[in-house]
PDB file of C-alpha atoms and ligand atoms in Angstrom:
ATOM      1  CA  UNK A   1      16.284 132.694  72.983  1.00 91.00           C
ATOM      2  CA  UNK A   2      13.591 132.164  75.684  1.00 96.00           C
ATOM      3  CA  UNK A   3      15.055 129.902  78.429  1.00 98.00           C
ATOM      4  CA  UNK A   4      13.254 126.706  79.307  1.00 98.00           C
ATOM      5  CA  UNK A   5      12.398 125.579  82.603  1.00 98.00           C
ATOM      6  CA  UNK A   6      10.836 122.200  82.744  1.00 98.00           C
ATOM      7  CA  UNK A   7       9.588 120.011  85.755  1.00 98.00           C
ATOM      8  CA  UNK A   8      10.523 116.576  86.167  1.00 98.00           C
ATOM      9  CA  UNK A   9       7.911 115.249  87.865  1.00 98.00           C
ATOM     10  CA  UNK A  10       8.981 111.392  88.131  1.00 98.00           C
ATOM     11  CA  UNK A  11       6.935 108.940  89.025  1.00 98.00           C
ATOM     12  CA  UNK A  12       5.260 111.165  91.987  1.00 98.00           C
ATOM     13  CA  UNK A  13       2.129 113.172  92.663  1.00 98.00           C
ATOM     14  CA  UNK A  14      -1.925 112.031  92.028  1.00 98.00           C
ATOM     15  CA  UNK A  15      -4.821 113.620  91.107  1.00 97.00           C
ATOM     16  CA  UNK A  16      -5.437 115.536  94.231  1.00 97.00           C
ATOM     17  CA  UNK A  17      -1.936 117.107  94.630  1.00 98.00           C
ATOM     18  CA  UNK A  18      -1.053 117.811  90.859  1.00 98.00           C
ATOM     19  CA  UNK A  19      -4.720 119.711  90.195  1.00 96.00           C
ATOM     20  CA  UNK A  20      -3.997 121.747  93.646  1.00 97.00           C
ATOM     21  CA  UNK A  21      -0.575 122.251  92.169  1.00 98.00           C
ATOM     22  CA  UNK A  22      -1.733 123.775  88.995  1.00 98.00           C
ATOM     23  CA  UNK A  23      -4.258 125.571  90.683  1.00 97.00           C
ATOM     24  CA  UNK A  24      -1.700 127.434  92.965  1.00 97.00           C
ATOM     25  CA  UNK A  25       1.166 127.802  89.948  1.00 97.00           C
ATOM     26  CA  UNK A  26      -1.170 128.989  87.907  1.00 96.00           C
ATOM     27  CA  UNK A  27      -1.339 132.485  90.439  1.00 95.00           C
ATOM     28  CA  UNK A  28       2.534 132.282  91.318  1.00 96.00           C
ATOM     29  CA  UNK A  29       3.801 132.617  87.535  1.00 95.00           C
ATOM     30  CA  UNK A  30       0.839 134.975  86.292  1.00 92.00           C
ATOM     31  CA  UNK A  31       3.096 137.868  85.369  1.00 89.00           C
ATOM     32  CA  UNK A  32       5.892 135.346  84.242  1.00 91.00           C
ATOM     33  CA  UNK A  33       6.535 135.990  80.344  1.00 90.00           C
ATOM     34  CA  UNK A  34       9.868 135.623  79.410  1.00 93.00           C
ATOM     35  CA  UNK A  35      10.027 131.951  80.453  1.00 97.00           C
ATOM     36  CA  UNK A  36       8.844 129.121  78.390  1.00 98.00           C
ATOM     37  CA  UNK A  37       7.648 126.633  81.381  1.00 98.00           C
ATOM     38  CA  UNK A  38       7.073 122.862  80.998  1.00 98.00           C
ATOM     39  CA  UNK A  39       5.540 120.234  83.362  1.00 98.00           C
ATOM     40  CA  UNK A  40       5.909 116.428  82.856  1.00 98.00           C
ATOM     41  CA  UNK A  41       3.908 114.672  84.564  1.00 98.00           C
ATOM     42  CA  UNK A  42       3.489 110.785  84.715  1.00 98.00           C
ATOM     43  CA  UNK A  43       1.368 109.317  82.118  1.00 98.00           C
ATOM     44  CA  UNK A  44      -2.076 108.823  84.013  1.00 98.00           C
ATOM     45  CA  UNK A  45      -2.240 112.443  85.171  1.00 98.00           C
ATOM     46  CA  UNK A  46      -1.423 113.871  81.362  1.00 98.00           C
ATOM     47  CA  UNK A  47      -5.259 114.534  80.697  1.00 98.00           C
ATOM     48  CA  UNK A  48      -5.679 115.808  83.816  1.00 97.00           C
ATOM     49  CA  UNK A  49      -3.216 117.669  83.567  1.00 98.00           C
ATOM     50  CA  UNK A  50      -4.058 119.209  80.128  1.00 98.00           C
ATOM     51  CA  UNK A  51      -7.526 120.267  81.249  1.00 97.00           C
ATOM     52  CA  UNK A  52      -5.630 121.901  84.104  1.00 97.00           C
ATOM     53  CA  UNK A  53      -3.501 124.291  82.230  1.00 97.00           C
ATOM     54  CA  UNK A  54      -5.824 125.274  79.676  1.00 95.00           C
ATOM     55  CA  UNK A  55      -5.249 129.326  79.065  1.00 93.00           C
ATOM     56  CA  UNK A  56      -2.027 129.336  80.467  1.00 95.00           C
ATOM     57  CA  UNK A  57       1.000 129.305  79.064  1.00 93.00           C
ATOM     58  CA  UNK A  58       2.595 126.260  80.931  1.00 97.00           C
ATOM     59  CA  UNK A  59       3.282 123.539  78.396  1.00 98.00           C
ATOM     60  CA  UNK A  60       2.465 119.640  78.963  1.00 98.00           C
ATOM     61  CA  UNK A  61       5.457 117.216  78.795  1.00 98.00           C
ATOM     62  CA  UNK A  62       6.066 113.174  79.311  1.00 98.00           C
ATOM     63  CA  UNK A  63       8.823 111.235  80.726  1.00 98.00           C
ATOM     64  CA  UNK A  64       9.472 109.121  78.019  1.00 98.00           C
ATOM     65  CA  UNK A  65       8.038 107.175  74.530  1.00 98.00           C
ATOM     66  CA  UNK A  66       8.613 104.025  73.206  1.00 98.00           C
ATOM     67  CA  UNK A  67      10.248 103.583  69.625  1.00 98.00           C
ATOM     68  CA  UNK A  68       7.489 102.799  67.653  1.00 98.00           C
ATOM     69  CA  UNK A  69       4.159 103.944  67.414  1.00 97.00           C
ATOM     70  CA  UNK A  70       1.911 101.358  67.786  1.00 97.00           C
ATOM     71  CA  UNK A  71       1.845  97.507  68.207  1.00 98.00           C
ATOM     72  CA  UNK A  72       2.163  94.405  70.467  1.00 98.00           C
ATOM     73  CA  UNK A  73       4.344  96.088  72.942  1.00 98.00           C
ATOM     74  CA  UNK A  74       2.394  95.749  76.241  1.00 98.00           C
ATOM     75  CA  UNK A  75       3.144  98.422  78.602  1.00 97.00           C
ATOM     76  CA  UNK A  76       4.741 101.244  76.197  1.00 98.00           C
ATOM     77  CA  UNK A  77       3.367 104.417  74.865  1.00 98.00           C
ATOM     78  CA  UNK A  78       4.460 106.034  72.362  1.00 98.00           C
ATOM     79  CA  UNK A  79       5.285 109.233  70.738  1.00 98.00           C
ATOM     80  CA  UNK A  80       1.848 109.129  68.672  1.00 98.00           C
ATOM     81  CA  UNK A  81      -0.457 108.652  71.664  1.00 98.00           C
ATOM     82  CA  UNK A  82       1.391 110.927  73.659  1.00 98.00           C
ATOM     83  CA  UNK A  83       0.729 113.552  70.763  1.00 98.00           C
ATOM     84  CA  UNK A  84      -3.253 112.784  70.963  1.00 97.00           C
ATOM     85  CA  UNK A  85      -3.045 113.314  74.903  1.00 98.00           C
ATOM     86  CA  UNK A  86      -1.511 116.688  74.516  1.00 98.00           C
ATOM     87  CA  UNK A  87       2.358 116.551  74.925  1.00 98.00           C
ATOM     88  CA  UNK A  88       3.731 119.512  73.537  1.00 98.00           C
ATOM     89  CA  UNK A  89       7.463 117.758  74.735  1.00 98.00           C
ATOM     90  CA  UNK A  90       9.316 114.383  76.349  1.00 98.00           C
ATOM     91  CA  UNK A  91      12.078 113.738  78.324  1.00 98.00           C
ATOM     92  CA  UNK A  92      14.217 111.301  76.507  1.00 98.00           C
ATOM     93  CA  UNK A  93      17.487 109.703  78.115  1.00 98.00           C
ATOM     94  CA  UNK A  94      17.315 110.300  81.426  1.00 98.00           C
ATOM     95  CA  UNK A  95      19.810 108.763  83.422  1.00 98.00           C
ATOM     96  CA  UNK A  96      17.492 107.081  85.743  1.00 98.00           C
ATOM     97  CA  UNK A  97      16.461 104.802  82.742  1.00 98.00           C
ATOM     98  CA  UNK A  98      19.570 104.414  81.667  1.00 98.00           C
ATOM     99  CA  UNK A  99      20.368 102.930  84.782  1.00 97.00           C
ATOM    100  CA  UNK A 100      17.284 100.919  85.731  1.00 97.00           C
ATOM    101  CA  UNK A 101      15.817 100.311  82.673  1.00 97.00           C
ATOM    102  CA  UNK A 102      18.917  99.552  80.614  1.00 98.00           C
ATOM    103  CA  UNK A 103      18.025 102.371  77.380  1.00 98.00           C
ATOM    104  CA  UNK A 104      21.285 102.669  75.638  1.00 98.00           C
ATOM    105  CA  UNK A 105      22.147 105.783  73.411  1.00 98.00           C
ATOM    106  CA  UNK A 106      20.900 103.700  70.390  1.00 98.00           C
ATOM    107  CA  UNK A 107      17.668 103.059  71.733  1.00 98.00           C
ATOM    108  CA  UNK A 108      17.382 106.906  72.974  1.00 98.00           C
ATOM    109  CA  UNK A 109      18.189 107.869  69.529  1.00 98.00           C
ATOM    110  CA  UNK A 110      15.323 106.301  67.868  1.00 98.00           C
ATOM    111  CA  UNK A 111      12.989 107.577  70.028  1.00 98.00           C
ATOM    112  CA  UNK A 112      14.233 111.308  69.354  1.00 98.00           C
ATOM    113  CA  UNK A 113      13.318 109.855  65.580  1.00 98.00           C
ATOM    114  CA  UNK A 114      10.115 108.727  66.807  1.00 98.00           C
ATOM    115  CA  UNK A 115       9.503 112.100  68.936  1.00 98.00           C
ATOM    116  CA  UNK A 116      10.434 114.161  66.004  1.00 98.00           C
ATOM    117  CA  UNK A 117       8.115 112.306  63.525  1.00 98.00           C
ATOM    118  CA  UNK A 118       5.327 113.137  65.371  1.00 98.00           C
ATOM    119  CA  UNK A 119       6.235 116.663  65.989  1.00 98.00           C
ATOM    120  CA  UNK A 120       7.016 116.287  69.768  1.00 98.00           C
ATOM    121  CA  UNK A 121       9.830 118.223  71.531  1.00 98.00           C
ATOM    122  CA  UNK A 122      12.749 116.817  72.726  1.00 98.00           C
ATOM    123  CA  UNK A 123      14.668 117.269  76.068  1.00 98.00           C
ATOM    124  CA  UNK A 124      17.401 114.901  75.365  1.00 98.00           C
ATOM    125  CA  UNK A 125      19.280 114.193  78.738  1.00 98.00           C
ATOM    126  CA  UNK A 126      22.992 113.739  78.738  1.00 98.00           C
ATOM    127  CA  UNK A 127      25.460 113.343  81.802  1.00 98.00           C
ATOM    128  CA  UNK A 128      28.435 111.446  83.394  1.00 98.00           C
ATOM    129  CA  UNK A 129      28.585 109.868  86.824  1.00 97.00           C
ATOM    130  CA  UNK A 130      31.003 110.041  89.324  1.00 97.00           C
ATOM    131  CA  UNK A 131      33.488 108.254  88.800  1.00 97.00           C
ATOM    132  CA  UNK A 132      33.335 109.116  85.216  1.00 98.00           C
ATOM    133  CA  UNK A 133      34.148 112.868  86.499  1.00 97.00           C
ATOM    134  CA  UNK A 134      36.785 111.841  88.780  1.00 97.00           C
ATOM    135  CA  UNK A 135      38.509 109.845  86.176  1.00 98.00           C
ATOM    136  CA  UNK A 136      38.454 112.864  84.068  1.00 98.00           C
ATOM    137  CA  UNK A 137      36.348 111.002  81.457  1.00 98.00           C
ATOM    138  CA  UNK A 138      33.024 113.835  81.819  1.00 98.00           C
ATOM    139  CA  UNK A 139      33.568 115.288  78.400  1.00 98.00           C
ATOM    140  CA  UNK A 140      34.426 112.141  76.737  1.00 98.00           C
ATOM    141  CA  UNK A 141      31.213 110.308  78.244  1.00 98.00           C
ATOM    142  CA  UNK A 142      29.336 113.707  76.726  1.00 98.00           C
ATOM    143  CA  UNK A 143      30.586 113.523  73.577  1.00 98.00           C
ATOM    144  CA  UNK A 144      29.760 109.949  73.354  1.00 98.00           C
ATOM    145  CA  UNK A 145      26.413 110.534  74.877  1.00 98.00           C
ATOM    146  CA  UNK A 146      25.717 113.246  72.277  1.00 98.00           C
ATOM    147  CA  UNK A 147      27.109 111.984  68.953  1.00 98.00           C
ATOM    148  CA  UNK A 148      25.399 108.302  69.045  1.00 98.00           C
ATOM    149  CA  UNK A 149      21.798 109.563  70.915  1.00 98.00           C
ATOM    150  CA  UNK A 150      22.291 112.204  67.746  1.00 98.00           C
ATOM    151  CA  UNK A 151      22.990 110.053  65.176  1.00 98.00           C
ATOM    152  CA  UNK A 152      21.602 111.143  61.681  1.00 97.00           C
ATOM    153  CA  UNK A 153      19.163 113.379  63.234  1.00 97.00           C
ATOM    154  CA  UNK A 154      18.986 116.669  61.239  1.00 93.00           C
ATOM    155  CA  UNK A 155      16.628 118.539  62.575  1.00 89.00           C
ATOM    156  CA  UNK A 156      17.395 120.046  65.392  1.00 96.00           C
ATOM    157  CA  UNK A 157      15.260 123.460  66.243  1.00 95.00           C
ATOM    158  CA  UNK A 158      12.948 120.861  68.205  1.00 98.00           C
ATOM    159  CA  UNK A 159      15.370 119.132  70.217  1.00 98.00           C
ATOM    160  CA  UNK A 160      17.338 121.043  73.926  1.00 98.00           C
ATOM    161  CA  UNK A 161      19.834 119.837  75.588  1.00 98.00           C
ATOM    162  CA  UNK A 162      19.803 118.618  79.367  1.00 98.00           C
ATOM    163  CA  UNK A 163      23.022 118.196  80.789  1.00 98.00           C
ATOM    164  CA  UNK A 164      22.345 116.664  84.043  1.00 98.00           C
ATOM    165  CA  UNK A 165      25.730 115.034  85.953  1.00 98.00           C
ATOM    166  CA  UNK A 166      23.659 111.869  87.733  1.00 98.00           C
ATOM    167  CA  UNK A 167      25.819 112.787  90.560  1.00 97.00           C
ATOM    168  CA  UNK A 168      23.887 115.657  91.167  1.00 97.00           C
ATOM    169  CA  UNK A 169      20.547 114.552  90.684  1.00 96.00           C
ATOM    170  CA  UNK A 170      18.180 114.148  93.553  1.00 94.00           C
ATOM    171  CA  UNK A 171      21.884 114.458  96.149  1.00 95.00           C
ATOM    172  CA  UNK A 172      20.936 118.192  96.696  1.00 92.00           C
ATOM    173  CA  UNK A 173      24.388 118.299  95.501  1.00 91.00           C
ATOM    174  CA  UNK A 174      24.119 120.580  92.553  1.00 93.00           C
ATOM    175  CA  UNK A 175      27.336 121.531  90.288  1.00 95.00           C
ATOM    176  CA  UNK A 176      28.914 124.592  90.397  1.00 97.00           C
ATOM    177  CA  UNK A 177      27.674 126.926  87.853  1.00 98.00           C
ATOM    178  CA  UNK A 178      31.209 127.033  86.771  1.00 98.00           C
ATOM    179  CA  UNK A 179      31.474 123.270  86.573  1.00 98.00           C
ATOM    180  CA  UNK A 180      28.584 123.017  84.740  1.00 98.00           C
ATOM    181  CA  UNK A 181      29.065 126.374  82.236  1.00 98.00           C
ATOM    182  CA  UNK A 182      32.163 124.443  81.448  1.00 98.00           C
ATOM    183  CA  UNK A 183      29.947 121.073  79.856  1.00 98.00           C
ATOM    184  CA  UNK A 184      27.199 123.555  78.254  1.00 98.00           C
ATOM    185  CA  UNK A 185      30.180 125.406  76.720  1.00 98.00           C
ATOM    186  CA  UNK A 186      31.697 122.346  75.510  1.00 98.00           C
ATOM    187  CA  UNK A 187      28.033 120.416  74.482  1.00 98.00           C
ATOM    188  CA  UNK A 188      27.659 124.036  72.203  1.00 98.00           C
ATOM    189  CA  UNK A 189      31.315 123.743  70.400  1.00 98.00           C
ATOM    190  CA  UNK A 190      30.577 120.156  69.803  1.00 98.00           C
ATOM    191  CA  UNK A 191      27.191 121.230  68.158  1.00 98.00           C
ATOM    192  CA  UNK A 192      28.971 123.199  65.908  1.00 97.00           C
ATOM    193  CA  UNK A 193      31.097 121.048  64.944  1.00 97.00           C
ATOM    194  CA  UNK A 194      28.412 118.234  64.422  1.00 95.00           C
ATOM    195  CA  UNK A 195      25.599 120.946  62.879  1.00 96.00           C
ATOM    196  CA  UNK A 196      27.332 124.417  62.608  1.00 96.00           C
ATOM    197  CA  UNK A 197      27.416 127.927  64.084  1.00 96.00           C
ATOM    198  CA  UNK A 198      23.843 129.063  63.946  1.00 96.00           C
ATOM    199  CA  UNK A 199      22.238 125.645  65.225  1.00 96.00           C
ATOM    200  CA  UNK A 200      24.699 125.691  67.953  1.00 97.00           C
ATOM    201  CA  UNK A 201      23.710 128.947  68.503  1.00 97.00           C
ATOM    202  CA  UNK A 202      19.927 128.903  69.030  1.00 97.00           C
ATOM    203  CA  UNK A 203      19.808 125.498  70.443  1.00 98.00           C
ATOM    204  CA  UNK A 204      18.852 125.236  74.717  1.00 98.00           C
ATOM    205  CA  UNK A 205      21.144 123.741  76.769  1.00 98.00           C
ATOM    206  CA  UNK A 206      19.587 123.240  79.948  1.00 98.00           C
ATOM    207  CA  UNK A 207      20.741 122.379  83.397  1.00 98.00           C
ATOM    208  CA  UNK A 208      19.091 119.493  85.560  1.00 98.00           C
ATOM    209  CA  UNK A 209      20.471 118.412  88.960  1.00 98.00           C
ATOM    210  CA  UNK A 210      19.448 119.444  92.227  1.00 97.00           C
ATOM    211  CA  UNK A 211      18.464 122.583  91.298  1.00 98.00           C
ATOM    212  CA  UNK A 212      16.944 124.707  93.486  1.00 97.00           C
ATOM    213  CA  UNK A 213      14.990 128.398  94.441  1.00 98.00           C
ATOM    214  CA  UNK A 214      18.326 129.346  96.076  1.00 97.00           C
ATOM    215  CA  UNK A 215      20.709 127.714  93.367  1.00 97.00           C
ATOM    216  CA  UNK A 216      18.936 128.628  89.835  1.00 98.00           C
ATOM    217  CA  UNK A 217      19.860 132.335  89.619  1.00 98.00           C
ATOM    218  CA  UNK A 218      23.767 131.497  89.989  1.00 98.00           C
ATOM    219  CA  UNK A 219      23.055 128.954  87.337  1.00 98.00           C
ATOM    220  CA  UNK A 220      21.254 130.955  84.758  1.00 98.00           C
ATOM    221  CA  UNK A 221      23.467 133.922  84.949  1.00 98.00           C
ATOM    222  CA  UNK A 222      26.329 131.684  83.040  1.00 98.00           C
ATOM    223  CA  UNK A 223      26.444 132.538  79.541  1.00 98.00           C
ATOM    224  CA  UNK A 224      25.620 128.309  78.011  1.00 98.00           C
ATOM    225  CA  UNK A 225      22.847 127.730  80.838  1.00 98.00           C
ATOM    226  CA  UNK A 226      19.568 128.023  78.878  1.00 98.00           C
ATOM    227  CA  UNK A 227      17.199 126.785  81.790  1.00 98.00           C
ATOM    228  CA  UNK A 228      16.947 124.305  83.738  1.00 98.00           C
ATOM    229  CA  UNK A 229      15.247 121.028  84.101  1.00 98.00           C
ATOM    230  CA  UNK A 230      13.818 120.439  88.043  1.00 98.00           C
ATOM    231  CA  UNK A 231      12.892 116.696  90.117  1.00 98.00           C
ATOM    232  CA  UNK A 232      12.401 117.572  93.702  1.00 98.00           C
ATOM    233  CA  UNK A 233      11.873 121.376  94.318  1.00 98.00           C
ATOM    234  CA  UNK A 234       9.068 121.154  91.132  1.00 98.00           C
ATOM    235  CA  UNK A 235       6.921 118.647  93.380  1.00 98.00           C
ATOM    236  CA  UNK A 236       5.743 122.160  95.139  1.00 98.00           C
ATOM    237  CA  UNK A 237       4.314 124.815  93.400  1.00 98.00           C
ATOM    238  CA  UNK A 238       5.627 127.635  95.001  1.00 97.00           C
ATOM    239  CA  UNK A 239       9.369 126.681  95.102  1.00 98.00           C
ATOM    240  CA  UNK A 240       8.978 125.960  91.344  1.00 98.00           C
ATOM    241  CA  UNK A 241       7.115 128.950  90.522  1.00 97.00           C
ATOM    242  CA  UNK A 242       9.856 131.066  92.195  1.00 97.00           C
ATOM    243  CA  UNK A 243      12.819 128.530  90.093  1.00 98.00           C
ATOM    244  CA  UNK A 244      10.468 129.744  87.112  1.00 97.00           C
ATOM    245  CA  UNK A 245      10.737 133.413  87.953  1.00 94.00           C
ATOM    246  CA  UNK A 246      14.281 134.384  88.100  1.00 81.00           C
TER     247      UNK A 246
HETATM  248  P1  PGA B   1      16.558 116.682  90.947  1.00 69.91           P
HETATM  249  O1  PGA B   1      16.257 115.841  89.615  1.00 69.91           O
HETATM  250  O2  PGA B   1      16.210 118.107  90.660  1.00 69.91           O
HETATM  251  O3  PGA B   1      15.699 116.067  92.003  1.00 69.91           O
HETATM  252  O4  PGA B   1      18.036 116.513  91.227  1.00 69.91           O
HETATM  253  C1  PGA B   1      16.553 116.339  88.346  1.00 69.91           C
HETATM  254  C2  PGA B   1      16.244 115.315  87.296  1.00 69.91           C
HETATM  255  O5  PGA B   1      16.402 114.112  87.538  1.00 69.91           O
HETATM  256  O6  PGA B   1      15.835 115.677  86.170  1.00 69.91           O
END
């Protein structure tokens, strides 16, 4: 399968910087072809954005939807509109709206629904803190994490896998590639048991935290780490162009 490397872009970068960005990734990842690449950008530079990247093959992404598709929800947007503006994927479940914005698994689950309806791809991001690892609870957190934000979802050739341990996001600390080879390994057995064989098989399981140009080739040379998904070193084009190339 063709790894994934996806950019994280947060709620950073404006105009200005994210054209000059493209315009400089653009000539860093020209002979790149074995990578599937994916930039999520905040919601007011997404047409930008998409005019940006035209004949390329970097691929537009959000940050998140809300459940439904239309209505009195001031503030949202959803899965629909983010469809019209482009959005090839989203980000769903990250930890930092878990944690500020209070999205349980229940509420990421139906917008996976909502993101699969209207044929957008999902990064679906899963991950324990640290006191969840030091109390030995990591895999139960994942497999809690997984089952409910899964719930009665079927389809699953449009949906990867971040696993991204929120105590190695934005710390610089990243995890070991053996620490994290050992989630991905056990997020894939638990797909099989969920799905089965083959859709554990072909399904991405992506790393996010802290990852870096001198971290990401230890990373992807485990066996379960599928790509990677990048906050800080995507904000600059060459250090994620050279994350994108290994
Ligand atoms: P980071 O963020 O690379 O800055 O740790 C990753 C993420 O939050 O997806």
């Amino acid at each position: 399968m063709k790894p994934l490397i996806a950019a994280n872009w947060k709620m950073n970068m404006d105009t200005k910087s994210s054209v000059s960005f493209i315009n400089s990734f653009k000539k860093y990842i020209k002979n790149i072809k074995n990578m599937e690449i994916v930039i999520c950008p905040p919601f007011t530079l997404l047409n930008k954005i998409n005019e940006a990247i035209k004949n390329t093959n970097i691929k537009l992404g959000a940050q998140n939807i809300h459940f439904e598709e239309k209505g009195a929800f001031t503030g949202e947007v959803s899965g629909l509109m983010l469809k019209d503006a482009g959005c090839e994927y989203v980000i769903l479940g990250h930890s930092e709206r878990r944690q500020y914005f209070n999205e349980t698994n229940s509420m990421i689950n139906r917008k996976i629904k909502s993101a699969l309806k209207n044929k957008l791809k999902v990064i679906l991001c899963i991950g324990e803190s640290l006191k969840q690892r030091n109390n030995n609870q990591t895999m139960k957190i994942i497999k809690n994490q997984l089952l409910n934000c899964l719930n009665n979802i079927k389809e699953m050739k449009n949906i990867v896998i971040a696993y991204e341990p929120i105590w190695a996001i934005g710390t610089g600390k990243n995890a070991t590639p053996s620490q994290a080879e050992e989630v991905h390994k056990f997020i894939r057995e638990l797909l099989s048991d969920i799905y089965n064989k083959n859709i554990s098989k072909n399904i991405r399981i992506i790393y996010g935290g802290s990852v870096k140009p001198n971290n990401i080739k230890e990373l992807m040379a485990m066996k379960n780490i599928n790509g990677a998904l990048v906050g800080n070193a995507s904000l600059d084009a060459k250090s994620f162009a050279k994350i994108c190339g290994v």
